Amino acid sequence: MTDQTVRMFVLETDQPHPDTKADRGSFGNILDDLFNDAGSQHTPPLRVETDMHYVVEDPPKHRGHVPTADEIPPETRAILITGSMYDAHGDDPWILKLLDLLRQLWHERPSLRFSGVCFGHQILCRMLGAQVQPHPNGDWELAHTELELTELGKQLFRTDQPTIQLHQMHQDQVATVPSAESTDLLGPEDKVHVWATTDHTRIQGLYLRDRLFTSQGHLGFDEDTVRREVDMRVDNGGIKNSTFAEQRKETAELKHDGILVAGAVLRFFHGEDRDIS
């Protein structure tokens, strides 16, 4: 591995719709493709090497395995956690095991950088003592969504624009920002920043220099993926307003900034965030 290679370990916390899996592979495959695309646009180009590990231990449908810290190669530079239809605030045994693993890695590997998308964002925030809960009104944030950037968000994405767009697929949300008061994994000097907000979810992503960069919005979803993921949530009863779901599906074709966010997360993984203030 060279300085122009980022070794990423993806913890897959669900499986995509079967048609999406047939077209694009697992969520880990989707993120690997996206981050390699982002790496090709980096100057100089960055190569991304991705290990993938399916962690959902919920038989008979899900026969994954939450790894031990020893199973994660020492040369791993970054942990990336995918989205999931499971509740990040739940107490499923595999979720509790995953939380224990993340706490151990955070404590024992101070040079390791952590990122997560949707469920991944929420589980990392829970690990750091933040409150994760359903939306107070039970509302969903679905499909193409405009996010208002904070000043730090503009720095992360190297833009003067006030907003970016990402696809959303969630009802649960992070309600508080982690700090030294919420966990002993953070010290008084560790300032966690919010990088974007929406009317639905105030904390759309968090950033801590050298350690944490999360996103509530999805980075690698395309139009077909969005439509299928919405349909899955309608079919399983998660989304009860089918009219709202159909309206939001019509936005799935709109252009989004997933590659922009992936590029910023990749720079973070590569250690290029020293000028972020």
PDB file of C-alpha atoms in Angstrom:
ATOM      1  CA  MET A   1       0.000   0.000   0.000  1.00  0.00           C
ATOM      2  CA  THR A   2       1.343   3.437  -0.988  1.00  0.00           C
ATOM      3  CA  ASP A   3       0.551   6.953   0.183  1.00  0.00           C
ATOM      4  CA  GLN A   4      -1.824   7.172  -2.789  1.00  0.00           C
ATOM      5  CA  THR A   5      -3.888   4.203  -1.593  1.00  0.00           C
ATOM      6  CA  VAL A   6      -6.663   4.308   0.993  1.00  0.00           C
ATOM      7  CA  ARG A   7      -7.488   0.975   2.658  1.00  0.00           C
ATOM      8  CA  MET A   8     -11.184   1.026   3.599  1.00  0.00           C
ATOM      9  CA  PHE A   9     -13.099  -1.562   5.638  1.00  0.00           C
ATOM     10  CA  VAL A  10     -16.850  -1.495   4.907  1.00  0.00           C
ATOM     11  CA  LEU A  11     -19.208  -2.915   7.527  1.00  0.00           C
ATOM     12  CA  GLU A  12     -22.336  -3.880   5.585  1.00  0.00           C
ATOM     13  CA  THR A  13     -25.420  -3.589   7.796  1.00  0.00           C
ATOM     14  CA  ASP A  14     -28.082  -4.680   5.302  1.00  0.00           C
ATOM     15  CA  GLN A  15     -28.618  -5.940   1.780  1.00  0.00           C
ATOM     16  CA  PRO A  16     -30.019  -3.863  -1.092  1.00  0.00           C
ATOM     17  CA  HIS A  17     -33.141  -4.741  -3.044  1.00  0.00           C
ATOM     18  CA  PRO A  18     -32.525  -8.001  -4.980  1.00  0.00           C
ATOM     19  CA  ASP A  19     -32.724  -6.183  -8.336  1.00  0.00           C
ATOM     20  CA  THR A  20     -30.199  -3.599  -7.150  1.00  0.00           C
ATOM     21  CA  LYS A  21     -27.919  -6.360  -5.894  1.00  0.00           C
ATOM     22  CA  ALA A  22     -28.123  -8.058  -9.289  1.00  0.00           C
ATOM     23  CA  ASP A  23     -27.329  -4.780 -11.074  1.00  0.00           C
ATOM     24  CA  ARG A  24     -24.779  -3.211  -8.754  1.00  0.00           C
ATOM     25  CA  GLY A  25     -23.781  -5.725  -6.080  1.00  0.00           C
ATOM     26  CA  SER A  26     -23.944  -5.270  -2.313  1.00  0.00           C
ATOM     27  CA  PHE A  27     -23.938  -1.931  -0.505  1.00  0.00           C
ATOM     28  CA  GLY A  28     -20.205  -2.439  -0.059  1.00  0.00           C
ATOM     29  CA  ASN A  29     -19.763  -2.894  -3.816  1.00  0.00           C
ATOM     30  CA  ILE A  30     -21.775   0.269  -4.480  1.00  0.00           C
ATOM     31  CA  LEU A  31     -19.616   2.285  -2.083  1.00  0.00           C
ATOM     32  CA  ASP A  32     -16.400   0.762  -3.420  1.00  0.00           C
ATOM     33  CA  ASP A  33     -17.336   1.849  -6.953  1.00  0.00           C
ATOM     34  CA  LEU A  34     -18.304   5.326  -5.753  1.00  0.00           C
ATOM     35  CA  PHE A  35     -15.128   5.906  -3.752  1.00  0.00           C
ATOM     36  CA  ASN A  36     -12.934   4.643  -6.576  1.00  0.00           C
ATOM     37  CA  ASP A  37     -14.701   7.102  -8.887  1.00  0.00           C
ATOM     38  CA  ALA A  38     -14.010   9.845  -6.343  1.00  0.00           C
ATOM     39  CA  GLY A  39     -10.402   8.678  -6.098  1.00  0.00           C
ATOM     40  CA  SER A  40      -9.958   8.950  -9.863  1.00  0.00           C
ATOM     41  CA  GLN A  41     -11.016  12.616  -9.646  1.00  0.00           C
ATOM     42  CA  HIS A  42      -8.579  13.370  -6.835  1.00  0.00           C
ATOM     43  CA  THR A  43      -5.309  15.181  -7.605  1.00  0.00           C
ATOM     44  CA  PRO A  44      -3.205  13.080  -7.755  1.00  0.00           C
ATOM     45  CA  PRO A  45      -5.507  10.081  -8.247  1.00  0.00           C
ATOM     46  CA  LEU A  46      -6.132   7.919  -5.189  1.00  0.00           C
ATOM     47  CA  ARG A  47      -6.633   4.175  -5.254  1.00  0.00           C
ATOM     48  CA  VAL A  48      -9.188   2.693  -2.850  1.00  0.00           C
ATOM     49  CA  GLU A  49      -8.783  -0.865  -1.595  1.00  0.00           C
ATOM     50  CA  THR A  50     -11.965  -2.123   0.058  1.00  0.00           C
ATOM     51  CA  ASP A  51     -12.557  -5.040   2.407  1.00  0.00           C
ATOM     52  CA  MET A  52     -16.241  -5.816   2.969  1.00  0.00           C
ATOM     53  CA  HIS A  53     -17.805  -7.632   5.889  1.00  0.00           C
ATOM     54  CA  TYR A  54     -21.523  -8.390   6.309  1.00  0.00           C
ATOM     55  CA  VAL A  55     -22.333  -7.935   9.995  1.00  0.00           C
ATOM     56  CA  VAL A  56     -26.072  -8.637  10.400  1.00  0.00           C
ATOM     57  CA  GLU A  57     -26.483 -11.665  12.675  1.00  0.00           C
ATOM     58  CA  ASP A  58     -30.244 -12.197  12.392  1.00  0.00           C
ATOM     59  CA  PRO A  59     -30.946 -15.716  11.038  1.00  0.00           C
ATOM     60  CA  PRO A  60     -32.428 -17.237   9.051  1.00  0.00           C
ATOM     61  CA  LYS A  61     -32.476 -14.326   6.577  1.00  0.00           C
ATOM     62  CA  HIS A  62     -29.257 -12.634   7.700  1.00  0.00           C
ATOM     63  CA  ARG A  63     -26.310 -14.854   8.604  1.00  0.00           C
ATOM     64  CA  GLY A  64     -23.578 -12.269   8.900  1.00  0.00           C
ATOM     65  CA  HIS A  65     -20.893 -11.926  11.528  1.00  0.00           C
ATOM     66  CA  VAL A  66     -19.774  -8.943  13.579  1.00  0.00           C
ATOM     67  CA  PRO A  67     -15.972  -9.172  13.374  1.00  0.00           C
ATOM     68  CA  THR A  68     -13.608  -8.874  16.282  1.00  0.00           C
ATOM     69  CA  ALA A  69     -11.074  -6.067  16.274  1.00  0.00           C
ATOM     70  CA  ASP A  70      -8.366  -8.624  15.454  1.00  0.00           C
ATOM     71  CA  GLU A  71     -10.197  -9.487  12.217  1.00  0.00           C
ATOM     72  CA  ILE A  72      -9.806  -5.939  10.911  1.00  0.00           C
ATOM     73  CA  PRO A  73      -6.387  -5.658   9.228  1.00  0.00           C
ATOM     74  CA  PRO A  74      -3.919  -3.336  10.981  1.00  0.00           C
ATOM     75  CA  GLU A  75      -3.272  -1.478   7.703  1.00  0.00           C
ATOM     76  CA  THR A  76      -6.928  -0.423   7.536  1.00  0.00           C
ATOM     77  CA  ARG A  77      -7.096   3.346   7.389  1.00  0.00           C
ATOM     78  CA  ALA A  78     -10.851   3.853   7.497  1.00  0.00           C
ATOM     79  CA  ILE A  79     -14.082   2.235   8.693  1.00  0.00           C
ATOM     80  CA  LEU A  80     -17.233   2.901   6.663  1.00  0.00           C
ATOM     81  CA  ILE A  81     -20.662   1.688   7.849  1.00  0.00           C
ATOM     82  CA  THR A  82     -23.551   1.343   5.405  1.00  0.00           C
ATOM     83  CA  GLY A  83     -27.237   2.103   5.624  1.00  0.00           C
ATOM     84  CA  SER A  84     -29.802  -0.382   6.917  1.00  0.00           C
ATOM     85  CA  MET A  85     -33.514  -0.859   7.506  1.00  0.00           C
ATOM     86  CA  TYR A  86     -32.709  -1.834  11.111  1.00  0.00           C
ATOM     87  CA  ASP A  87     -33.051   0.792  13.850  1.00  0.00           C
ATOM     88  CA  ALA A  88     -29.706   2.164  15.006  1.00  0.00           C
ATOM     89  CA  HIS A  89     -31.329   2.908  18.387  1.00  0.00           C
ATOM     90  CA  GLY A  90     -32.469  -0.713  18.741  1.00  0.00           C
ATOM     91  CA  ASP A  91     -31.008  -3.338  21.042  1.00  0.00           C
ATOM     92  CA  ASP A  92     -30.729  -6.241  18.598  1.00  0.00           C
ATOM     93  CA  PRO A  93     -27.841  -8.418  19.797  1.00  0.00           C
ATOM     94  CA  TRP A  94     -25.805  -7.830  16.631  1.00  0.00           C
ATOM     95  CA  ILE A  95     -26.249  -4.055  16.964  1.00  0.00           C
ATOM     96  CA  LEU A  96     -24.968  -4.161  20.537  1.00  0.00           C
ATOM     97  CA  LYS A  97     -21.990  -6.266  19.388  1.00  0.00           C
ATOM     98  CA  LEU A  98     -21.305  -3.738  16.637  1.00  0.00           C
ATOM     99  CA  LEU A  99     -21.372  -0.896  19.163  1.00  0.00           C
ATOM    100  CA  ASP A 100     -18.867  -2.761  21.346  1.00  0.00           C
ATOM    101  CA  LEU A 101     -16.579  -3.282  18.332  1.00  0.00           C
ATOM    102  CA  LEU A 102     -16.732   0.385  17.357  1.00  0.00           C
ATOM    103  CA  ARG A 103     -15.973   1.533  20.896  1.00  0.00           C
ATOM    104  CA  GLN A 104     -12.986  -0.829  21.049  1.00  0.00           C
ATOM    105  CA  LEU A 105     -11.630   0.354  17.697  1.00  0.00           C
ATOM    106  CA  TRP A 106     -12.090   4.020  18.608  1.00  0.00           C
ATOM    107  CA  HIS A 107     -10.238   3.486  21.865  1.00  0.00           C
ATOM    108  CA  GLU A 108      -7.450   1.191  20.637  1.00  0.00           C
ATOM    109  CA  ARG A 109      -6.730   2.594  17.154  1.00  0.00           C
ATOM    110  CA  PRO A 110      -6.394   6.368  17.477  1.00  0.00           C
ATOM    111  CA  SER A 111      -5.285   6.774  13.857  1.00  0.00           C
ATOM    112  CA  LEU A 112      -8.384   5.009  12.454  1.00  0.00           C
ATOM    113  CA  ARG A 113     -10.977   7.247  10.797  1.00  0.00           C
ATOM    114  CA  PHE A 114     -14.710   6.518  10.969  1.00  0.00           C
ATOM    115  CA  SER A 115     -17.512   7.266   8.543  1.00  0.00           C
ATOM    116  CA  GLY A 116     -21.083   6.090   8.183  1.00  0.00           C
ATOM    117  CA  VAL A 117     -24.084   6.624   5.932  1.00  0.00           C
ATOM    118  CA  CYS A 118     -27.677   6.785   7.253  1.00  0.00           C
ATOM    119  CA  PHE A 119     -27.742   3.876   9.755  1.00  0.00           C
ATOM    120  CA  GLY A 120     -23.938   4.109   9.832  1.00  0.00           C
ATOM    121  CA  HIS A 121     -24.119   7.793  10.742  1.00  0.00           C
ATOM    122  CA  GLN A 122     -26.624   7.038  13.471  1.00  0.00           C
ATOM    123  CA  ILE A 123     -24.793   4.064  15.000  1.00  0.00           C
ATOM    124  CA  LEU A 124     -21.519   5.998  15.202  1.00  0.00           C
ATOM    125  CA  CYS A 125     -23.292   8.875  16.909  1.00  0.00           C
ATOM    126  CA  ARG A 126     -24.963   6.461  19.327  1.00  0.00           C
ATOM    127  CA  MET A 127     -21.537   4.949  20.046  1.00  0.00           C
ATOM    128  CA  LEU A 128     -20.388   8.447  21.028  1.00  0.00           C
ATOM    129  CA  GLY A 129     -23.335   8.972  23.347  1.00  0.00           C
ATOM    130  CA  ALA A 130     -25.639  10.978  21.089  1.00  0.00           C
ATOM    131  CA  GLN A 131     -29.397  10.480  21.184  1.00  0.00           C
ATOM    132  CA  VAL A 132     -30.835   8.580  18.191  1.00  0.00           C
ATOM    133  CA  GLN A 133     -34.615   8.414  17.840  1.00  0.00           C
ATOM    134  CA  PRO A 134     -37.525   8.381  15.369  1.00  0.00           C
ATOM    135  CA  HIS A 135     -38.701  11.695  14.010  1.00  0.00           C
ATOM    136  CA  PRO A 136     -41.039  13.252  16.627  1.00  0.00           C
ATOM    137  CA  ASN A 137     -43.981  13.223  14.184  1.00  0.00           C
ATOM    138  CA  GLY A 138     -43.077   9.912  12.575  1.00  0.00           C
ATOM    139  CA  ASP A 139     -42.290  11.693   9.300  1.00  0.00           C
ATOM    140  CA  TRP A 140     -39.983  10.274   6.652  1.00  0.00           C
ATOM    141  CA  GLU A 141     -37.321  12.131   4.691  1.00  0.00           C
ATOM    142  CA  LEU A 142     -37.267  10.457   1.288  1.00  0.00           C
ATOM    143  CA  ALA A 143     -35.401  10.692  -1.996  1.00  0.00           C
ATOM    144  CA  HIS A 144     -33.909  13.878  -3.426  1.00  0.00           C
ATOM    145  CA  THR A 145     -33.402  16.452  -0.662  1.00  0.00           C
ATOM    146  CA  GLU A 146     -31.682  19.825  -0.420  1.00  0.00           C
ATOM    147  CA  LEU A 147     -29.313  20.244   2.536  1.00  0.00           C
ATOM    148  CA  GLU A 148     -28.269  23.629   3.897  1.00  0.00           C
ATOM    149  CA  LEU A 149     -24.523  23.681   4.491  1.00  0.00           C
ATOM    150  CA  THR A 150     -22.914  25.193   7.549  1.00  0.00           C
ATOM    151  CA  GLU A 151     -19.729  27.221   7.069  1.00  0.00           C
ATOM    152  CA  LEU A 152     -17.716  24.126   7.978  1.00  0.00           C
ATOM    153  CA  GLY A 153     -19.697  22.121   5.418  1.00  0.00           C
ATOM    154  CA  LYS A 154     -18.684  24.569   2.699  1.00  0.00           C
ATOM    155  CA  GLN A 155     -15.056  24.042   3.688  1.00  0.00           C
ATOM    156  CA  LEU A 156     -15.393  20.264   3.617  1.00  0.00           C
ATOM    157  CA  PHE A 157     -16.925  20.269   0.145  1.00  0.00           C
ATOM    158  CA  ARG A 158     -14.809  23.145  -1.185  1.00  0.00           C
ATOM    159  CA  THR A 159     -17.817  25.102  -2.358  1.00  0.00           C
ATOM    160  CA  ASP A 160     -19.299  28.572  -1.972  1.00  0.00           C
ATOM    161  CA  GLN A 161     -22.787  27.240  -2.689  1.00  0.00           C
ATOM    162  CA  PRO A 162     -25.214  27.322   0.280  1.00  0.00           C
ATOM    163  CA  THR A 163     -26.704  23.883  -0.389  1.00  0.00           C
ATOM    164  CA  ILE A 164     -26.050  20.398  -1.737  1.00  0.00           C
ATOM    165  CA  GLN A 165     -28.488  17.630  -2.699  1.00  0.00           C
ATOM    166  CA  LEU A 166     -28.510  14.024  -1.509  1.00  0.00           C
ATOM    167  CA  HIS A 167     -30.978  11.157  -1.544  1.00  0.00           C
ATOM    168  CA  GLN A 168     -32.530  10.409   1.851  1.00  0.00           C
ATOM    169  CA  MET A 169     -34.142   7.222   3.136  1.00  0.00           C
ATOM    170  CA  HIS A 170     -34.891   7.586   6.846  1.00  0.00           C
ATOM    171  CA  GLN A 171     -37.345   8.234   9.639  1.00  0.00           C
ATOM    172  CA  ASP A 172     -34.879   7.915  12.534  1.00  0.00           C
ATOM    173  CA  GLN A 173     -32.445  10.739  13.205  1.00  0.00           C
ATOM    174  CA  VAL A 174     -29.589  11.858  15.403  1.00  0.00           C
ATOM    175  CA  ALA A 175     -31.045  14.381  17.850  1.00  0.00           C
ATOM    176  CA  THR A 176     -27.975  15.529  19.817  1.00  0.00           C
ATOM    177  CA  VAL A 177     -24.331  16.228  19.012  1.00  0.00           C
ATOM    178  CA  PRO A 178     -21.861  13.954  20.823  1.00  0.00           C
ATOM    179  CA  SER A 179     -19.352  15.557  23.155  1.00  0.00           C
ATOM    180  CA  ALA A 180     -17.130  14.864  26.156  1.00  0.00           C
ATOM    181  CA  GLU A 181     -20.306  15.133  28.244  1.00  0.00           C
ATOM    182  CA  SER A 182     -21.947  12.242  26.385  1.00  0.00           C
ATOM    183  CA  THR A 183     -19.015   9.792  26.278  1.00  0.00           C
ATOM    184  CA  ASP A 184     -15.578   9.174  27.705  1.00  0.00           C
ATOM    185  CA  LEU A 185     -14.382   8.443  24.156  1.00  0.00           C
ATOM    186  CA  LEU A 186     -14.231  12.207  23.557  1.00  0.00           C
ATOM    187  CA  GLY A 187     -12.193  14.755  25.451  1.00  0.00           C
ATOM    188  CA  PRO A 188     -12.941  18.424  26.130  1.00  0.00           C
ATOM    189  CA  GLU A 189     -10.775  19.363  23.139  1.00  0.00           C
ATOM    190  CA  ASP A 190     -12.820  17.187  20.730  1.00  0.00           C
ATOM    191  CA  LYS A 191     -15.286  19.510  19.027  1.00  0.00           C
ATOM    192  CA  VAL A 192     -17.850  17.681  16.882  1.00  0.00           C
ATOM    193  CA  HIS A 193     -19.364  19.872  14.156  1.00  0.00           C
ATOM    194  CA  VAL A 194     -22.638  19.667  12.203  1.00  0.00           C
ATOM    195  CA  TRP A 195     -21.967  20.179   8.483  1.00  0.00           C
ATOM    196  CA  ALA A 196     -25.532  20.399   7.122  1.00  0.00           C
ATOM    197  CA  THR A 197     -29.173  20.646   8.174  1.00  0.00           C
ATOM    198  CA  THR A 198     -32.694  20.218   6.778  1.00  0.00           C
ATOM    199  CA  ASP A 199     -36.115  21.075   8.150  1.00  0.00           C
ATOM    200  CA  HIS A 200     -36.688  17.370   8.843  1.00  0.00           C
ATOM    201  CA  THR A 201     -33.312  16.574  10.428  1.00  0.00           C
ATOM    202  CA  ARG A 202     -31.131  19.203  12.055  1.00  0.00           C
ATOM    203  CA  ILE A 203     -28.054  16.956  12.199  1.00  0.00           C
ATOM    204  CA  GLN A 204     -27.480  15.792   8.612  1.00  0.00           C
ATOM    205  CA  GLY A 205     -23.838  14.947   9.162  1.00  0.00           C
ATOM    206  CA  LEU A 206     -21.066  15.280  11.715  1.00  0.00           C
ATOM    207  CA  TYR A 207     -17.358  15.972  11.493  1.00  0.00           C
ATOM    208  CA  LEU A 208     -14.507  15.654  13.971  1.00  0.00           C
ATOM    209  CA  ARG A 209     -11.050  16.360  12.604  1.00  0.00           C
ATOM    210  CA  ASP A 210      -8.999  13.189  12.005  1.00  0.00           C
ATOM    211  CA  ARG A 211     -11.700  10.907  13.443  1.00  0.00           C
ATOM    212  CA  LEU A 212     -15.303  11.232  12.249  1.00  0.00           C
ATOM    213  CA  PHE A 213     -17.173  12.237   9.067  1.00  0.00           C
ATOM    214  CA  THR A 214     -20.760  10.973   8.753  1.00  0.00           C
ATOM    215  CA  SER A 215     -23.723  11.562   6.447  1.00  0.00           C
ATOM    216  CA  GLN A 216     -27.425  10.981   7.012  1.00  0.00           C
ATOM    217  CA  GLY A 217     -27.964  11.178   3.248  1.00  0.00           C
ATOM    218  CA  HIS A 218     -26.970   8.397   0.885  1.00  0.00           C
ATOM    219  CA  LEU A 219     -23.996   8.898  -1.414  1.00  0.00           C
ATOM    220  CA  GLY A 220     -24.206   6.060  -3.920  1.00  0.00           C
ATOM    221  CA  PHE A 221     -27.926   5.727  -4.659  1.00  0.00           C
ATOM    222  CA  ASP A 222     -29.073   6.111  -8.265  1.00  0.00           C
ATOM    223  CA  GLU A 223     -32.640   6.503  -9.554  1.00  0.00           C
ATOM    224  CA  ASP A 224     -33.468   2.787  -9.671  1.00  0.00           C
ATOM    225  CA  THR A 225     -31.967   2.169  -6.235  1.00  0.00           C
ATOM    226  CA  VAL A 226     -34.038   4.966  -4.684  1.00  0.00           C
ATOM    227  CA  ARG A 227     -37.275   3.725  -6.218  1.00  0.00           C
ATOM    228  CA  ARG A 228     -36.663   0.153  -5.089  1.00  0.00           C
ATOM    229  CA  GLU A 229     -35.655   1.142  -1.550  1.00  0.00           C
ATOM    230  CA  VAL A 230     -38.820   3.243  -1.172  1.00  0.00           C
ATOM    231  CA  ASP A 231     -40.944   0.338  -2.452  1.00  0.00           C
ATOM    232  CA  MET A 232     -39.317  -2.035   0.065  1.00  0.00           C
ATOM    233  CA  ARG A 233     -40.245   0.275   2.922  1.00  0.00           C
ATOM    234  CA  VAL A 234     -43.823   0.613   1.690  1.00  0.00           C
ATOM    235  CA  ASP A 235     -44.137  -3.146   1.254  1.00  0.00           C
ATOM    236  CA  ASN A 236     -42.842  -3.919   4.762  1.00  0.00           C
ATOM    237  CA  GLY A 237     -45.122  -1.314   6.351  1.00  0.00           C
ATOM    238  CA  GLY A 238     -42.405   1.129   7.366  1.00  0.00           C
ATOM    239  CA  ILE A 239     -43.808   3.863   5.128  1.00  0.00           C
ATOM    240  CA  LYS A 240     -47.566   3.991   5.576  1.00  0.00           C
ATOM    241  CA  ASN A 241     -48.391   6.948   3.292  1.00  0.00           C
ATOM    242  CA  SER A 242     -48.095   5.400  -0.170  1.00  0.00           C
ATOM    243  CA  THR A 243     -49.183   8.629  -1.895  1.00  0.00           C
ATOM    244  CA  PHE A 244     -46.296  10.507  -0.258  1.00  0.00           C
ATOM    245  CA  ALA A 245     -43.941   7.683  -1.222  1.00  0.00           C
ATOM    246  CA  GLU A 246     -44.992   7.837  -4.873  1.00  0.00           C
ATOM    247  CA  GLN A 247     -44.537  11.613  -4.926  1.00  0.00           C
ATOM    248  CA  ARG A 248     -41.042  11.359  -3.483  1.00  0.00           C
ATOM    249  CA  LYS A 249     -40.067   8.573  -5.903  1.00  0.00           C
ATOM    250  CA  GLU A 250     -40.619  11.027  -8.749  1.00  0.00           C
ATOM    251  CA  THR A 251     -37.608  13.018  -7.499  1.00  0.00           C
ATOM    252  CA  ALA A 252     -35.290  10.016  -7.792  1.00  0.00           C
ATOM    253  CA  GLU A 253     -34.127  11.053 -11.270  1.00  0.00           C
ATOM    254  CA  LEU A 254     -32.807  14.428 -10.099  1.00  0.00           C
ATOM    255  CA  LYS A 255     -29.085  15.101  -9.986  1.00  0.00           C
ATOM    256  CA  HIS A 256     -27.465  14.716  -6.565  1.00  0.00           C
ATOM    257  CA  ASP A 257     -24.058  15.383  -5.004  1.00  0.00           C
ATOM    258  CA  GLY A 258     -23.069  11.931  -3.798  1.00  0.00           C
ATOM    259  CA  ILE A 259     -19.742  12.018  -5.643  1.00  0.00           C
ATOM    260  CA  LEU A 260     -18.972  15.429  -4.101  1.00  0.00           C
ATOM    261  CA  VAL A 261     -19.565  14.094  -0.583  1.00  0.00           C
ATOM    262  CA  ALA A 262     -17.648  10.884  -1.306  1.00  0.00           C
ATOM    263  CA  GLY A 263     -14.706  12.997  -2.481  1.00  0.00           C
ATOM    264  CA  ALA A 264     -14.714  14.952   0.760  1.00  0.00           C
ATOM    265  CA  VAL A 265     -14.924  11.778   2.863  1.00  0.00           C
ATOM    266  CA  LEU A 266     -12.067  10.289   0.824  1.00  0.00           C
ATOM    267  CA  ARG A 267      -9.902  13.350   1.484  1.00  0.00           C
ATOM    268  CA  PHE A 268     -10.714  12.910   5.175  1.00  0.00           C
ATOM    269  CA  PHE A 269      -9.702   9.235   4.990  1.00  0.00           C
ATOM    270  CA  HIS A 270      -6.468  10.278   3.281  1.00  0.00           C
ATOM    271  CA  GLY A 271      -5.613  12.774   6.009  1.00  0.00           C
ATOM    272  CA  GLU A 272      -6.191  15.984   4.067  1.00  0.00           C
ATOM    273  CA  ASP A 273      -8.423  17.710   6.607  1.00  0.00           C
ATOM    274  CA  ARG A 274      -5.779  19.654   8.494  1.00  0.00           C
ATOM    275  CA  ASP A 275      -6.892  22.982   7.003  1.00  0.00           C
ATOM    276  CA  ILE A 276     -10.532  22.552   8.082  1.00  0.00           C
ATOM    277  CA  SER A 277     -11.296  24.996  10.875  1.00  0.00           C
TER     278      SER A 277
END
